[in-house]
Amino acid sequence: MPPVGSSQPSTPKATYPAVPDHSDHHIDRDWQHRASCRGTDTERFFSPDGERGSVRAQREHAAKQICQDCPVLAECRTHALTATEAYGIWGGMSANERARQTRRTRLASRPGEYVAPPAPRTAPDPSTS
């Protein structure tokens, strides 16, 4: 309500829908507590800016070694692929490996739309010229 003596008309307050209560939706994140990487420095799983080449490959290999015998490897990988995690090693896969897996899965789910890559080019046979 405007102050007494104000000439401005009363404007009703905007009402917003209530925030939905999702407390009844159970999200199973318990697998994260059983992961082999729990308590490990996250720098092992995520590359710093500018990391390239053999340094990156060595770090990723070390991270994947931790994942190798993880009891929740499948859950972690499924999470990363479902949530489209864009960075880091998840479920023993790098971001590039997950992107390739996602592309392969999409292509396999749409076999009618698959376009075969072009045949490799070969040099002309000099004996036929």
PDB file of N, CA, C and O in Angstrom, residues 34-81:
ATOM      1  N   ARG A  34      31.162 -44.383  -1.292  1.00  0.00           N
ATOM      2  CA  ARG A  34      31.883 -45.656  -1.380  1.00  0.00           C
ATOM      3  C   ARG A  34      32.954 -45.641  -2.456  1.00  0.00           C
ATOM      4  O   ARG A  34      33.626 -46.652  -2.680  1.00  0.00           O
ATOM      5  N   ALA A  35      33.134 -44.514  -3.124  1.00  0.00           N
ATOM      6  CA  ALA A  35      34.083 -44.415  -4.235  1.00  0.00           C
ATOM      7  C   ALA A  35      35.530 -44.481  -3.748  1.00  0.00           C
ATOM      8  O   ALA A  35      35.874 -43.972  -2.684  1.00  0.00           O
ATOM      9  N   SER A  36      36.370 -45.115  -4.540  1.00  0.00           N
ATOM     10  CA  SER A  36      37.800 -45.229  -4.211  1.00  0.00           C
ATOM     11  C   SER A  36      38.495 -43.876  -4.172  1.00  0.00           C
ATOM     12  O   SER A  36      39.489 -43.711  -3.484  1.00  0.00           O
ATOM     13  N   CYS A  37      37.956 -42.912  -4.891  1.00  0.00           N
ATOM     14  CA  CYS A  37      38.578 -41.594  -4.949  1.00  0.00           C
ATOM     15  C   CYS A  37      38.201 -40.709  -3.767  1.00  0.00           C
ATOM     16  O   CYS A  37      38.772 -39.632  -3.596  1.00  0.00           O
ATOM     17  N   ARG A  38      37.281 -41.158  -2.941  1.00  0.00           N
ATOM     18  CA  ARG A  38      36.821 -40.350  -1.794  1.00  0.00           C
ATOM     19  C   ARG A  38      38.022 -39.956  -0.947  1.00  0.00           C
ATOM     20  O   ARG A  38      38.814 -40.792  -0.550  1.00  0.00           O
ATOM     21  N   GLY A  39      38.183 -38.684  -0.715  1.00  0.00           N
ATOM     22  CA  GLY A  39      39.286 -38.177   0.088  1.00  0.00           C
ATOM     23  C   GLY A  39      40.561 -37.923  -0.702  1.00  0.00           C
ATOM     24  O   GLY A  39      41.524 -37.406  -0.167  1.00  0.00           O
ATOM     25  N   THR A  40      40.561 -38.285  -1.987  1.00  0.00           N
ATOM     26  CA  THR A  40      41.722 -38.049  -2.840  1.00  0.00           C
ATOM     27  C   THR A  40      41.688 -36.610  -3.341  1.00  0.00           C
ATOM     28  O   THR A  40      40.623 -36.054  -3.578  1.00  0.00           O
ATOM     29  N   ASP A  41      42.855 -36.024  -3.518  1.00  0.00           N
ATOM     30  CA  ASP A  41      42.946 -34.661  -4.029  1.00  0.00           C
ATOM     31  C   ASP A  41      42.292 -34.589  -5.402  1.00  0.00           C
ATOM     32  O   ASP A  41      42.646 -35.345  -6.309  1.00  0.00           O
ATOM     33  N   THR A  42      41.335 -33.689  -5.568  1.00  0.00           N
ATOM     34  CA  THR A  42      40.607 -33.588  -6.836  1.00  0.00           C
ATOM     35  C   THR A  42      41.495 -33.147  -7.996  1.00  0.00           C
ATOM     36  O   THR A  42      41.140 -33.357  -9.150  1.00  0.00           O
ATOM     37  N   GLU A  43      42.646 -32.562  -7.705  1.00  0.00           N
ATOM     38  CA  GLU A  43      43.547 -32.147  -8.786  1.00  0.00           C
ATOM     39  C   GLU A  43      44.017 -33.340  -9.608  1.00  0.00           C
ATOM     40  O   GLU A  43      44.422 -33.179 -10.748  1.00  0.00           O
ATOM     41  N   ARG A  44      43.957 -34.521  -9.046  1.00  0.00           N
ATOM     42  CA  ARG A  44      44.345 -35.714  -9.796  1.00  0.00           C
ATOM     43  C   ARG A  44      43.323 -36.024 -10.884  1.00  0.00           C
ATOM     44  O   ARG A  44      43.644 -36.612 -11.899  1.00  0.00           O
ATOM     45  N   PHE A  45      42.074 -35.616 -10.686  1.00  0.00           N
ATOM     46  CA  PHE A  45      40.990 -35.965 -11.598  1.00  0.00           C
ATOM     47  C   PHE A  45      40.596 -34.844 -12.557  1.00  0.00           C
ATOM     48  O   PHE A  45      39.893 -35.087 -13.516  1.00  0.00           O
ATOM     49  N   PHE A  46      41.031 -33.622 -12.295  1.00  0.00           N
ATOM     50  CA  PHE A  46      40.676 -32.474 -13.121  1.00  0.00           C
ATOM     51  C   PHE A  46      41.934 -31.743 -13.543  1.00  0.00           C
ATOM     52  O   PHE A  46      42.769 -31.404 -12.712  1.00  0.00           O
ATOM     53  N   SER A  47      42.036 -31.447 -14.841  1.00  0.00           N
ATOM     54  CA  SER A  47      43.251 -30.809 -15.347  1.00  0.00           C
ATOM     55  C   SER A  47      43.272 -29.322 -15.057  1.00  0.00           C
ATOM     56  O   SER A  47      42.258 -28.644 -15.201  1.00  0.00           O
ATOM     57  N   PRO A  48      44.441 -28.836 -14.655  1.00  0.00           N
ATOM     58  CA  PRO A  48      44.571 -27.390 -14.482  1.00  0.00           C
ATOM     59  C   PRO A  48      44.623 -26.695 -15.848  1.00  0.00           C
ATOM     60  O   PRO A  48      44.889 -27.338 -16.867  1.00  0.00           O
ATOM     61  N   ASP A  49      44.366 -25.408 -15.855  1.00  0.00           N
ATOM     62  CA  ASP A  49      44.423 -24.643 -17.102  1.00  0.00           C
ATOM     63  C   ASP A  49      45.786 -24.824 -17.759  1.00  0.00           C
ATOM     64  O   ASP A  49      46.817 -24.761 -17.102  1.00  0.00           O
ATOM     65  N   GLY A  50      45.771 -25.053 -19.039  1.00  0.00           N
ATOM     66  CA  GLY A  50      46.998 -25.131 -19.813  1.00  0.00           C
ATOM     67  C   GLY A  50      47.701 -26.476 -19.777  1.00  0.00           C
ATOM     68  O   GLY A  50      48.731 -26.640 -20.418  1.00  0.00           O
ATOM     69  N   GLU A  51      47.178 -27.450 -19.058  1.00  0.00           N
ATOM     70  CA  GLU A  51      47.840 -28.754 -19.000  1.00  0.00           C
ATOM     71  C   GLU A  51      47.670 -29.462 -20.337  1.00  0.00           C
ATOM     72  O   GLU A  51      46.569 -29.550 -20.869  1.00  0.00           O
ATOM     73  N   ARG A  52      48.753 -29.961 -20.883  1.00  0.00           N
ATOM     74  CA  ARG A  52      48.726 -30.606 -22.189  1.00  0.00           C
ATOM     75  C   ARG A  52      49.671 -31.801 -22.223  1.00  0.00           C
ATOM     76  O   ARG A  52      50.445 -32.026 -21.308  1.00  0.00           O
ATOM     77  N   GLY A  53      49.596 -32.533 -23.308  1.00  0.00           N
ATOM     78  CA  GLY A  53      50.557 -33.563 -23.650  1.00  0.00           C
ATOM     79  C   GLY A  53      50.776 -34.651 -22.616  1.00  0.00           C
ATOM     80  O   GLY A  53      49.839 -35.141 -21.989  1.00  0.00           O
ATOM     81  N   SER A  54      52.050 -35.004 -22.455  1.00  0.00           N
ATOM     82  CA  SER A  54      52.394 -36.137 -21.600  1.00  0.00           C
ATOM     83  C   SER A  54      52.072 -35.879 -20.131  1.00  0.00           C
ATOM     84  O   SER A  54      51.742 -36.810 -19.395  1.00  0.00           O
ATOM     85  N   VAL A  55      52.137 -34.628 -19.701  1.00  0.00           N
ATOM     86  CA  VAL A  55      51.807 -34.311 -18.302  1.00  0.00           C
ATOM     87  C   VAL A  55      50.337 -34.634 -18.047  1.00  0.00           C
ATOM     88  O   VAL A  55      49.983 -35.274 -17.043  1.00  0.00           O
ATOM     89  N   ARG A  56      49.499 -34.241 -18.972  1.00  0.00           N
ATOM     90  CA  ARG A  56      48.066 -34.526 -18.843  1.00  0.00           C
ATOM     91  C   ARG A  56      47.807 -36.026 -18.913  1.00  0.00           C
ATOM     92  O   ARG A  56      47.029 -36.581 -18.131  1.00  0.00           O
ATOM     93  N   ALA A  57      48.460 -36.687 -19.862  1.00  0.00           N
ATOM     94  CA  ALA A  57      48.272 -38.131 -20.029  1.00  0.00           C
ATOM     95  C   ALA A  57      48.689 -38.884 -18.762  1.00  0.00           C
ATOM     96  O   ALA A  57      47.993 -39.815 -18.339  1.00  0.00           O
ATOM     97  N   GLN A  58      49.774 -38.477 -18.145  1.00  0.00           N
ATOM     98  CA  GLN A  58      50.232 -39.130 -16.913  1.00  0.00           C
ATOM     99  C   GLN A  58      49.246 -38.912 -15.769  1.00  0.00           C
ATOM    100  O   GLN A  58      48.947 -39.841 -15.010  1.00  0.00           O
ATOM    101  N   ARG A  59      48.741 -37.705 -15.626  1.00  0.00           N
ATOM    102  CA  ARG A  59      47.776 -37.416 -14.561  1.00  0.00           C
ATOM    103  C   ARG A  59      46.505 -38.221 -14.773  1.00  0.00           C
ATOM    104  O   ARG A  59      45.978 -38.824 -13.844  1.00  0.00           O
ATOM    105  N   GLU A  60      46.003 -38.242 -16.024  1.00  0.00           N
ATOM    106  CA  GLU A  60      44.788 -38.998 -16.319  1.00  0.00           C
ATOM    107  C   GLU A  60      44.991 -40.489 -16.069  1.00  0.00           C
ATOM    108  O   GLU A  60      44.112 -41.166 -15.541  1.00  0.00           O
ATOM    109  N   HIS A  61      46.162 -41.006 -16.427  1.00  0.00           N
ATOM    110  CA  HIS A  61      46.458 -42.420 -16.201  1.00  0.00           C
ATOM    111  C   HIS A  61      46.435 -42.735 -14.706  1.00  0.00           C
ATOM    112  O   HIS A  61      45.859 -43.753 -14.288  1.00  0.00           O
ATOM    113  N   ALA A  62      47.029 -41.867 -13.898  1.00  0.00           N
ATOM    114  CA  ALA A  62      47.038 -42.066 -12.442  1.00  0.00           C
ATOM    115  C   ALA A  62      45.619 -42.043 -11.887  1.00  0.00           C
ATOM    116  O   ALA A  62      45.267 -42.856 -11.020  1.00  0.00           O
ATOM    117  N   ALA A  63      44.786 -41.143 -12.377  1.00  0.00           N
ATOM    118  CA  ALA A  63      43.398 -41.064 -11.927  1.00  0.00           C
ATOM    119  C   ALA A  63      42.636 -42.330 -12.317  1.00  0.00           C
ATOM    120  O   ALA A  63      41.897 -42.899 -11.512  1.00  0.00           O
ATOM    121  N   LYS A  64      42.844 -42.782 -13.542  1.00  0.00           N
ATOM    122  CA  LYS A  64      42.150 -43.978 -14.018  1.00  0.00           C
ATOM    123  C   LYS A  64      42.590 -45.225 -13.257  1.00  0.00           C
ATOM    124  O   LYS A  64      41.806 -46.166 -13.106  1.00  0.00           O
ATOM    125  N   GLN A  65      43.815 -45.238 -12.755  1.00  0.00           N
ATOM    126  CA  GLN A  65      44.281 -46.363 -11.934  1.00  0.00           C
ATOM    127  C   GLN A  65      43.453 -46.454 -10.657  1.00  0.00           C
ATOM    128  O   GLN A  65      43.142 -47.542 -10.186  1.00  0.00           O
ATOM    129  N   ILE A  66      43.102 -45.315 -10.090  1.00  0.00           N
ATOM    130  CA  ILE A  66      42.261 -45.292  -8.888  1.00  0.00           C
ATOM    131  C   ILE A  66      40.878 -45.833  -9.235  1.00  0.00           C
ATOM    132  O   ILE A  66      40.279 -46.597  -8.484  1.00  0.00           O
ATOM    133  N   CYS A  67      40.375 -45.446 -10.402  1.00  0.00           N
ATOM    134  CA  CYS A  67      39.040 -45.882 -10.835  1.00  0.00           C
ATOM    135  C   CYS A  67      38.986 -47.376 -11.142  1.00  0.00           C
ATOM    136  O   CYS A  67      37.923 -47.998 -10.976  1.00  0.00           O
ATOM    137  N   GLN A  68      40.085 -47.932 -11.579  1.00  0.00           N
ATOM    138  CA  GLN A  68      40.119 -49.293 -12.098  1.00  0.00           C
ATOM    139  C   GLN A  68      39.457 -50.313 -11.175  1.00  0.00           C
ATOM    140  O   GLN A  68      38.683 -51.146 -11.628  1.00  0.00           O
ATOM    141  N   ASP A  69      39.748 -50.284  -9.904  1.00  0.00           N
ATOM    142  CA  ASP A  69      39.188 -51.261  -8.968  1.00  0.00           C
ATOM    143  C   ASP A  69      38.105 -50.667  -8.071  1.00  0.00           C
ATOM    144  O   ASP A  69      37.779 -51.228  -7.033  1.00  0.00           O
ATOM    145  N   CYS A  70      37.545 -49.539  -8.473  1.00  0.00           N
ATOM    146  CA  CYS A  70      36.539 -48.854  -7.658  1.00  0.00           C
ATOM    147  C   CYS A  70      35.253 -49.681  -7.596  1.00  0.00           C
ATOM    148  O   CYS A  70      34.764 -50.142  -8.634  1.00  0.00           O
ATOM    149  N   PRO A  71      34.680 -49.833  -6.410  1.00  0.00           N
ATOM    150  CA  PRO A  71      33.452 -50.620  -6.293  1.00  0.00           C
ATOM    151  C   PRO A  71      32.227 -49.949  -6.906  1.00  0.00           C
ATOM    152  O   PRO A  71      31.211 -50.605  -7.127  1.00  0.00           O
ATOM    153  N   VAL A  72      32.312 -48.664  -7.196  1.00  0.00           N
ATOM    154  CA  VAL A  72      31.161 -47.951  -7.769  1.00  0.00           C
ATOM    155  C   VAL A  72      31.487 -47.352  -9.137  1.00  0.00           C
ATOM    156  O   VAL A  72      30.901 -46.365  -9.550  1.00  0.00           O
ATOM    157  N   LEU A  73      32.410 -47.998  -9.849  1.00  0.00           N
ATOM    158  CA  LEU A  73      32.819 -47.518 -11.167  1.00  0.00           C
ATOM    159  C   LEU A  73      31.617 -47.344 -12.096  1.00  0.00           C
ATOM    160  O   LEU A  73      31.469 -46.308 -12.735  1.00  0.00           O
ATOM    161  N   ALA A  74      30.741 -48.326 -12.150  1.00  0.00           N
ATOM    162  CA  ALA A  74      29.583 -48.259 -13.059  1.00  0.00           C
ATOM    163  C   ALA A  74      28.652 -47.104 -12.696  1.00  0.00           C
ATOM    164  O   ALA A  74      28.181 -46.389 -13.589  1.00  0.00           O
ATOM    165  N   GLU A  75      28.392 -46.906 -11.412  1.00  0.00           N
ATOM    166  CA  GLU A  75      27.509 -45.823 -10.983  1.00  0.00           C
ATOM    167  C   GLU A  75      28.119 -44.469 -11.320  1.00  0.00           C
ATOM    168  O   GLU A  75      27.431 -43.556 -11.776  1.00  0.00           O
ATOM    169  N   CYS A  76      29.405 -44.334 -11.118  1.00  0.00           N
ATOM    170  CA  CYS A  76      30.109 -43.082 -11.415  1.00  0.00           C
ATOM    171  C   CYS A  76      30.064 -42.786 -12.911  1.00  0.00           C
ATOM    172  O   CYS A  76      29.773 -41.662 -13.326  1.00  0.00           O
ATOM    173  N   ARG A  77      30.335 -43.792 -13.704  1.00  0.00           N
ATOM    174  CA  ARG A  77      30.325 -43.615 -15.158  1.00  0.00           C
ATOM    175  C   ARG A  77      28.922 -43.260 -15.644  1.00  0.00           C
ATOM    176  O   ARG A  77      28.756 -42.359 -16.475  1.00  0.00           O
ATOM    177  N   THR A  78      27.919 -43.948 -15.125  1.00  0.00           N
ATOM    178  CA  THR A  78      26.539 -43.659 -15.506  1.00  0.00           C
ATOM    179  C   THR A  78      26.173 -42.228 -15.139  1.00  0.00           C
ATOM    180  O   THR A  78      25.553 -41.511 -15.939  1.00  0.00           O
ATOM    181  N   HIS A  79      26.574 -41.802 -13.948  1.00  0.00           N
ATOM    182  CA  HIS A  79      26.312 -40.417 -13.538  1.00  0.00           C
ATOM    183  C   HIS A  79      26.948 -39.442 -14.522  1.00  0.00           C
ATOM    184  O   HIS A  79      26.311 -38.493 -14.977  1.00  0.00           O
ATOM    185  N   ALA A  80      28.225 -39.664 -14.839  1.00  0.00           N
ATOM    186  CA  ALA A  80      28.948 -38.743 -15.719  1.00  0.00           C
ATOM    187  C   ALA A  80      28.322 -38.669 -17.101  1.00  0.00           C
ATOM    188  O   ALA A  80      28.215 -37.587 -17.680  1.00  0.00           O
ATOM    189  N   LEU A  81      27.898 -39.812 -17.631  1.00  0.00           N
ATOM    190  CA  LEU A  81      27.288 -39.821 -18.960  1.00  0.00           C
ATOM    191  C   LEU A  81      25.890 -39.210 -18.938  1.00  0.00           C
ATOM    192  O   LEU A  81      25.507 -38.501 -19.859  1.00  0.00           O
TER     193      LEU A  81
END
